[in-house]
Amino acid sequence: MNLRFLETFVWVARLKSFRLTAEKLFTTQASVSSRIAALEADLGVKLLLRDSRGVSLTPEGSKVLEYAERMLDTAKAMKQSLGGERAVVGRIRLGVMDTVIHTWMSALVAELSERYPQVEIELVADTSLNLRDQLQKGFLDVILQTDLLRQESIRSLDLARYPMGWIVATGSPHHRDYASLAELARERIITFSRNSRPHQEVFSLLQSAGSETPRLNCVNSVSAITRLLRDGFGIGALPPALVAAELARGELVLLTGLQPPPSLELVVSWQTGVELVDEVVGVCRQVLGRYAQDVGRQRIVLV
């Protein structure tokens, strides 16, 4: 029996909300629904009832809840018992780009904290350019950014691709059909920091489509980009994964019929010979794998 499905069921039962459970477990409501459906199919009973008033347990659900809580407590105690004699202490310096912060970083930090409760996590959020510089100077141990690094003391691993898109505020003047990328390029385009890889690729794409001087507004904060787009400031060139909630609520919309910008690459790079770093990289891959399974290939594609 899948413990993740049991954990999801327990949190739905406690919070009485699929939305709040999704936020608690750093996943999507669709993933929560899928896990509950799989658990119900496995057990052969209906566990939850959903109506306009919220979520409630069936009689069978109440019985399963007692066993599920006990099983999760037992699993947690087993992990603590096995790890007690080999508890890891120390510090890991982790650098992440803004795209990771707004997608699966919370799930990563939660997993690292659970596995290594005595390890101090020092988190740095910055642009990929600055993160690479800090890693090369030895100020960071692991970074999640956009480019493979080739240096004797540094290893890199290509992890995934974030599909990109053209995103606008619903009902804004920019929410219309465009005959070509050249026509789109006459509008104000909002994308990532100047000289970043996505900025350069968006610029090259629009130039190749016939726009000699695309109007690119470079912003180094996903939160700021999202706010500008919601206010109808322009057309965003960014991964839909970053604004999944706004897209689901209908505040933003993904333009169709045009060639999208090249996908945003996700690379993990780390200093060799640093204690615990290889384990942290392994956790990154596991957490990313779960996130990708939850959100689907339209949001992120594993390499």
Coordinates of C-alpha atoms in Angstrom, one line a residue:
M1 CA 0.0 0.0 0.0
N2 CA 1.4 3.4 -1.0
L3 CA 2.3 5.5 2.0
R4 CA 2.1 8.7 0.0
F5 CA -1.5 8.0 -0.8
L6 CA -2.3 7.3 2.9
E7 CA -0.6 10.5 3.9
T8 CA -2.6 12.4 1.3
F9 CA -5.8 10.8 2.6
V10 CA -5.0 11.7 6.2
W11 CA -4.4 15.3 5.4
V12 CA -7.6 15.6 3.4
A13 CA -9.4 14.1 6.4
R14 CA -7.8 16.6 8.8
L15 CA -8.0 19.7 6.6
K16 CA -11.4 18.8 5.0
S17 CA -10.1 20.4 1.8
F18 CA -8.4 19.1 -1.4
R19 CA -7.0 22.6 -2.0
L20 CA -5.4 23.0 1.5
T21 CA -4.0 19.5 1.3
A22 CA -2.4 20.3 -2.1
E23 CA -0.8 23.3 -0.5
K24 CA 0.3 21.3 2.5
L25 CA 2.0 18.6 0.4
F26 CA 3.4 21.0 -2.2
T27 CA 1.4 19.4 -5.0
T28 CA -1.7 20.0 -7.1
Q29 CA -5.4 19.4 -6.4
A30 CA -5.5 17.1 -9.4
S31 CA -2.7 15.0 -7.9
V32 CA -4.5 14.9 -4.5
S33 CA -7.7 13.7 -6.3
S34 CA -5.7 11.1 -8.2
R35 CA -4.1 9.7 -5.1
I36 CA -7.4 9.4 -3.2
A37 CA -9.0 7.7 -6.2
A38 CA -6.1 5.2 -6.4
L39 CA -6.4 4.5 -2.7
E40 CA -10.1 4.0 -2.9
A41 CA -9.6 1.6 -5.9
D42 CA -7.0 -0.3 -4.0
L43 CA -9.2 -0.7 -0.9
G44 CA -12.4 -1.2 -2.8
V45 CA -14.4 1.4 -0.7
K46 CA -15.4 5.0 -0.9
L47 CA -13.4 7.0 1.6
L48 CA -14.6 10.6 1.1
L49 CA -17.7 12.5 0.1
R50 CA -17.4 15.9 -1.6
D51 CA -20.2 18.4 -1.8
S52 CA -20.8 22.2 -1.7
R53 CA -20.1 22.2 2.1
G54 CA -16.7 20.6 1.7
V55 CA -15.2 17.1 2.3
S56 CA -16.4 14.5 4.8
L57 CA -15.5 10.9 5.7
T58 CA -17.6 8.0 4.9
P59 CA -18.0 5.3 7.6
E60 CA -15.4 3.3 5.9
G61 CA -13.2 6.4 5.6
S62 CA -13.3 6.8 9.4
K63 CA -12.1 3.3 9.9
V64 CA -9.3 3.6 7.4
L65 CA -8.2 6.9 8.9
E66 CA -7.4 5.2 12.2
Y67 CA -5.3 2.6 10.5
A68 CA -3.6 5.1 8.2
E69 CA -2.5 7.4 11.0
R70 CA -1.1 4.4 12.9
M71 CA 0.8 3.2 9.8
L72 CA 2.3 6.7 9.1
D73 CA 3.3 7.0 12.8
T74 CA 5.0 3.5 12.6
A75 CA 6.8 4.4 9.4
K76 CA 8.1 7.7 10.9
A77 CA 9.2 5.9 14.1
M78 CA 11.1 3.3 12.0
K79 CA 12.9 6.0 10.0
Q80 CA 13.9 7.8 13.2
S81 CA 15.1 4.5 14.8
L82 CA 17.2 3.6 11.8
G83 CA 18.7 7.1 11.5
G84 CA 19.3 7.7 15.2
E85 CA 22.7 6.1 15.3
R86 CA 24.0 7.7 12.1
A87 CA 22.5 11.2 12.4
V88 CA 24.2 13.6 10.0
V89 CA 25.3 17.0 11.3
G90 CA 26.7 20.0 9.4
R91 CA 25.7 22.6 6.9
I92 CA 24.7 22.6 3.2
R93 CA 24.8 25.8 1.2
L94 CA 22.1 25.6 -1.5
G95 CA 21.6 28.1 -4.3
V96 CA 18.4 28.2 -6.3
M97 CA 17.0 30.3 -9.2
D98 CA 13.6 32.0 -8.9
T99 CA 11.9 29.4 -11.1
V100 CA 12.7 26.6 -8.6
I101 CA 11.6 28.8 -5.7
H102 CA 8.1 29.1 -7.2
T103 CA 7.7 25.4 -8.1
W104 CA 9.2 22.7 -6.0
M105 CA 11.7 24.3 -3.6
S106 CA 9.4 24.1 -0.5
A107 CA 9.0 20.4 -1.1
L108 CA 12.8 20.0 -1.4
V109 CA 13.6 21.9 1.8
A110 CA 10.9 19.9 3.6
E111 CA 12.4 16.6 2.4
L112 CA 16.0 17.7 3.4
S113 CA 14.8 18.8 6.8
E114 CA 13.1 15.5 7.4
R115 CA 16.0 13.4 6.3
Y116 CA 18.7 15.5 7.9
P117 CA 17.1 17.2 10.9
Q118 CA 20.5 18.2 12.4
V119 CA 21.9 19.7 9.2
E120 CA 21.7 23.5 8.8
I121 CA 20.3 24.5 5.4
E122 CA 21.6 27.8 4.1
L123 CA 19.5 28.9 1.2
V124 CA 20.5 31.5 -1.4
A125 CA 18.1 32.8 -4.1
D126 CA 19.7 34.5 -7.0
T127 CA 20.0 34.6 -10.8
S128 CA 21.7 31.7 -12.5
L129 CA 24.6 33.9 -13.5
N130 CA 25.3 34.9 -9.8
L131 CA 24.7 31.4 -8.6
R132 CA 27.3 30.0 -10.9
D133 CA 29.8 32.6 -9.9
Q134 CA 29.2 31.8 -6.2
L135 CA 29.6 28.1 -6.7
Q136 CA 32.8 28.5 -8.6
K137 CA 34.2 30.7 -5.9
G138 CA 33.3 28.1 -3.3
F139 CA 30.6 30.1 -1.5
L140 CA 27.9 27.6 -2.4
D141 CA 27.8 23.7 -2.4
V142 CA 24.9 22.9 -4.7
I143 CA 23.0 25.1 -7.2
L144 CA 19.9 24.7 -9.3
Q145 CA 20.2 26.9 -12.4
T146 CA 20.2 26.8 -16.2
D147 CA 23.6 25.8 -17.6
L148 CA 26.0 22.8 -17.5
L149 CA 29.3 23.9 -15.8
R150 CA 32.6 22.4 -17.0
Q151 CA 35.2 22.8 -14.3
E152 CA 37.5 20.3 -12.6
S153 CA 36.1 20.6 -9.1
I154 CA 32.4 21.0 -10.2
R155 CA 30.0 18.4 -11.5
S156 CA 26.8 19.1 -13.4
L157 CA 23.7 17.1 -14.2
D158 CA 20.9 18.0 -16.6
L159 CA 17.7 17.5 -14.8
A160 CA 14.6 18.8 -16.7
R161 CA 13.1 21.3 -19.0
Y162 CA 10.4 23.8 -18.2
P163 CA 8.2 24.4 -21.3
M164 CA 7.9 28.1 -22.0
G165 CA 4.9 30.0 -23.3
W166 CA 3.4 33.5 -24.1
I167 CA 1.2 34.5 -21.2
V168 CA -1.2 37.5 -20.9
A169 CA -3.9 38.8 -18.5
T170 CA -7.3 37.5 -19.4
G171 CA -9.4 40.2 -21.2
S172 CA -6.4 42.6 -21.5
P173 CA -5.6 44.4 -24.8
H174 CA -2.8 41.8 -25.2
H175 CA -5.3 38.9 -25.0
R176 CA -6.0 38.5 -28.8
D177 CA -4.8 36.5 -31.8
Y178 CA -1.4 37.3 -33.3
A179 CA -0.7 36.5 -36.9
S180 CA 3.0 35.9 -36.3
L181 CA 5.8 36.3 -33.8
A182 CA 6.9 39.5 -35.6
E183 CA 3.5 41.0 -34.7
L184 CA 3.7 39.7 -31.2
A185 CA 7.2 41.3 -30.9
R186 CA 5.7 44.8 -31.4
E187 CA 4.1 44.4 -28.0
R188 CA 5.9 44.8 -24.6
I189 CA 7.4 41.5 -23.7
I190 CA 8.3 40.6 -20.1
T191 CA 10.9 38.0 -19.4
F192 CA 13.8 37.1 -17.1
S193 CA 17.0 39.0 -16.2
R194 CA 19.0 40.6 -18.9
N195 CA 21.8 38.3 -20.3
S196 CA 20.1 35.3 -18.7
R197 CA 19.8 32.3 -20.9
P198 CA 15.9 32.6 -21.3
H199 CA 16.3 36.4 -22.1
Q200 CA 18.9 35.7 -24.8
E201 CA 16.8 32.9 -26.3
V202 CA 13.6 34.9 -26.4
F203 CA 15.5 37.8 -28.0
S204 CA 17.0 35.6 -30.6
L205 CA 13.7 33.9 -31.4
L206 CA 11.9 37.2 -32.0
Q207 CA 14.8 38.6 -34.0
S208 CA 14.7 35.5 -36.2
A209 CA 11.0 36.0 -36.7
G210 CA 11.7 39.4 -38.3
S211 CA 11.8 41.8 -35.3
E212 CA 15.0 43.8 -35.3
T213 CA 14.5 45.5 -32.0
P214 CA 12.1 43.5 -29.7
R215 CA 10.9 45.4 -26.7
L216 CA 12.0 43.1 -23.9
N217 CA 11.4 44.2 -20.3
C218 CA 13.8 42.2 -18.1
V219 CA 12.7 41.4 -14.5
N220 CA 14.6 39.2 -12.1
S221 CA 11.7 38.3 -9.9
V222 CA 8.9 35.9 -10.8
S223 CA 6.6 37.5 -8.3
A224 CA 7.1 40.9 -10.0
I225 CA 6.6 39.4 -13.5
T226 CA 3.4 37.8 -12.3
R227 CA 2.1 41.0 -10.8
L228 CA 2.9 43.0 -14.0
L229 CA 1.2 40.4 -16.2
R230 CA -1.9 40.3 -13.9
D231 CA -2.1 44.1 -14.2
G232 CA -2.0 43.8 -18.0
F233 CA 1.4 45.4 -18.4
G234 CA 2.5 43.2 -21.4
I235 CA 3.1 39.6 -22.6
G236 CA 5.1 37.3 -20.5
A237 CA 7.7 34.9 -21.9
L238 CA 8.0 32.4 -19.1
P239 CA 7.1 28.8 -18.0
P240 CA 3.4 28.2 -17.4
A241 CA 4.5 26.2 -14.3
L242 CA 5.3 29.5 -12.6
V243 CA 1.8 30.9 -12.9
A244 CA -0.2 27.6 -12.7
A245 CA -2.5 29.0 -10.0
E246 CA -3.2 32.2 -11.9
L247 CA -3.9 30.1 -15.1
A248 CA -6.2 27.8 -13.2
R249 CA -8.2 30.8 -11.7
G250 CA -8.5 32.3 -15.2
E251 CA -6.6 35.5 -14.3
L252 CA -3.9 34.7 -16.9
V253 CA -4.2 32.8 -20.2
L254 CA -1.7 31.0 -22.4
L255 CA -1.6 32.3 -26.0
T256 CA -1.8 29.5 -28.6
G257 CA -1.0 29.3 -32.3
L258 CA 2.5 30.8 -32.0
Q259 CA 5.9 29.1 -31.7
P260 CA 6.8 29.2 -27.9
P261 CA 10.2 30.3 -26.6
P262 CA 12.8 27.5 -26.1
S263 CA 12.2 25.5 -22.9
L264 CA 14.0 26.7 -19.8
E265 CA 16.6 24.1 -18.8
L266 CA 17.2 23.0 -15.2
V267 CA 20.6 21.9 -14.2
V268 CA 22.0 20.9 -10.8
S269 CA 25.7 21.7 -10.2
W270 CA 27.8 20.9 -7.1
Q271 CA 31.2 21.1 -5.6
T272 CA 33.0 17.7 -5.5
G273 CA 34.5 16.4 -2.3
V274 CA 32.0 18.3 0.0
E275 CA 30.4 16.1 2.7
L276 CA 26.7 15.4 2.1
V277 CA 26.5 17.0 -1.3
D278 CA 26.0 13.8 -3.3
E279 CA 23.2 12.8 -1.0
V280 CA 21.6 16.3 -1.4
V281 CA 21.8 16.0 -5.2
G282 CA 20.0 12.6 -4.9
V283 CA 17.3 14.1 -2.9
C284 CA 16.9 16.9 -5.5
R285 CA 16.3 14.3 -8.2
Q286 CA 13.8 12.4 -6.1
V287 CA 11.8 15.4 -5.1
L288 CA 11.8 16.8 -8.7
G289 CA 10.6 13.4 -9.9
R290 CA 7.6 13.5 -7.6
Y291 CA 6.9 17.1 -8.6
A292 CA 7.0 16.2 -12.3
Q293 CA 4.7 13.3 -11.8
D294 CA 2.2 15.5 -10.0
V295 CA 2.1 18.4 -12.5
G296 CA 2.6 16.6 -15.8
R297 CA 4.7 17.1 -18.9
Q298 CA 2.9 20.4 -19.8
R299 CA 4.6 22.0 -16.8
I300 CA 8.0 20.2 -16.7
V301 CA 9.8 17.4 -18.6
L302 CA 12.4 15.2 -16.9
V303 CA 15.6 14.6 -18.9

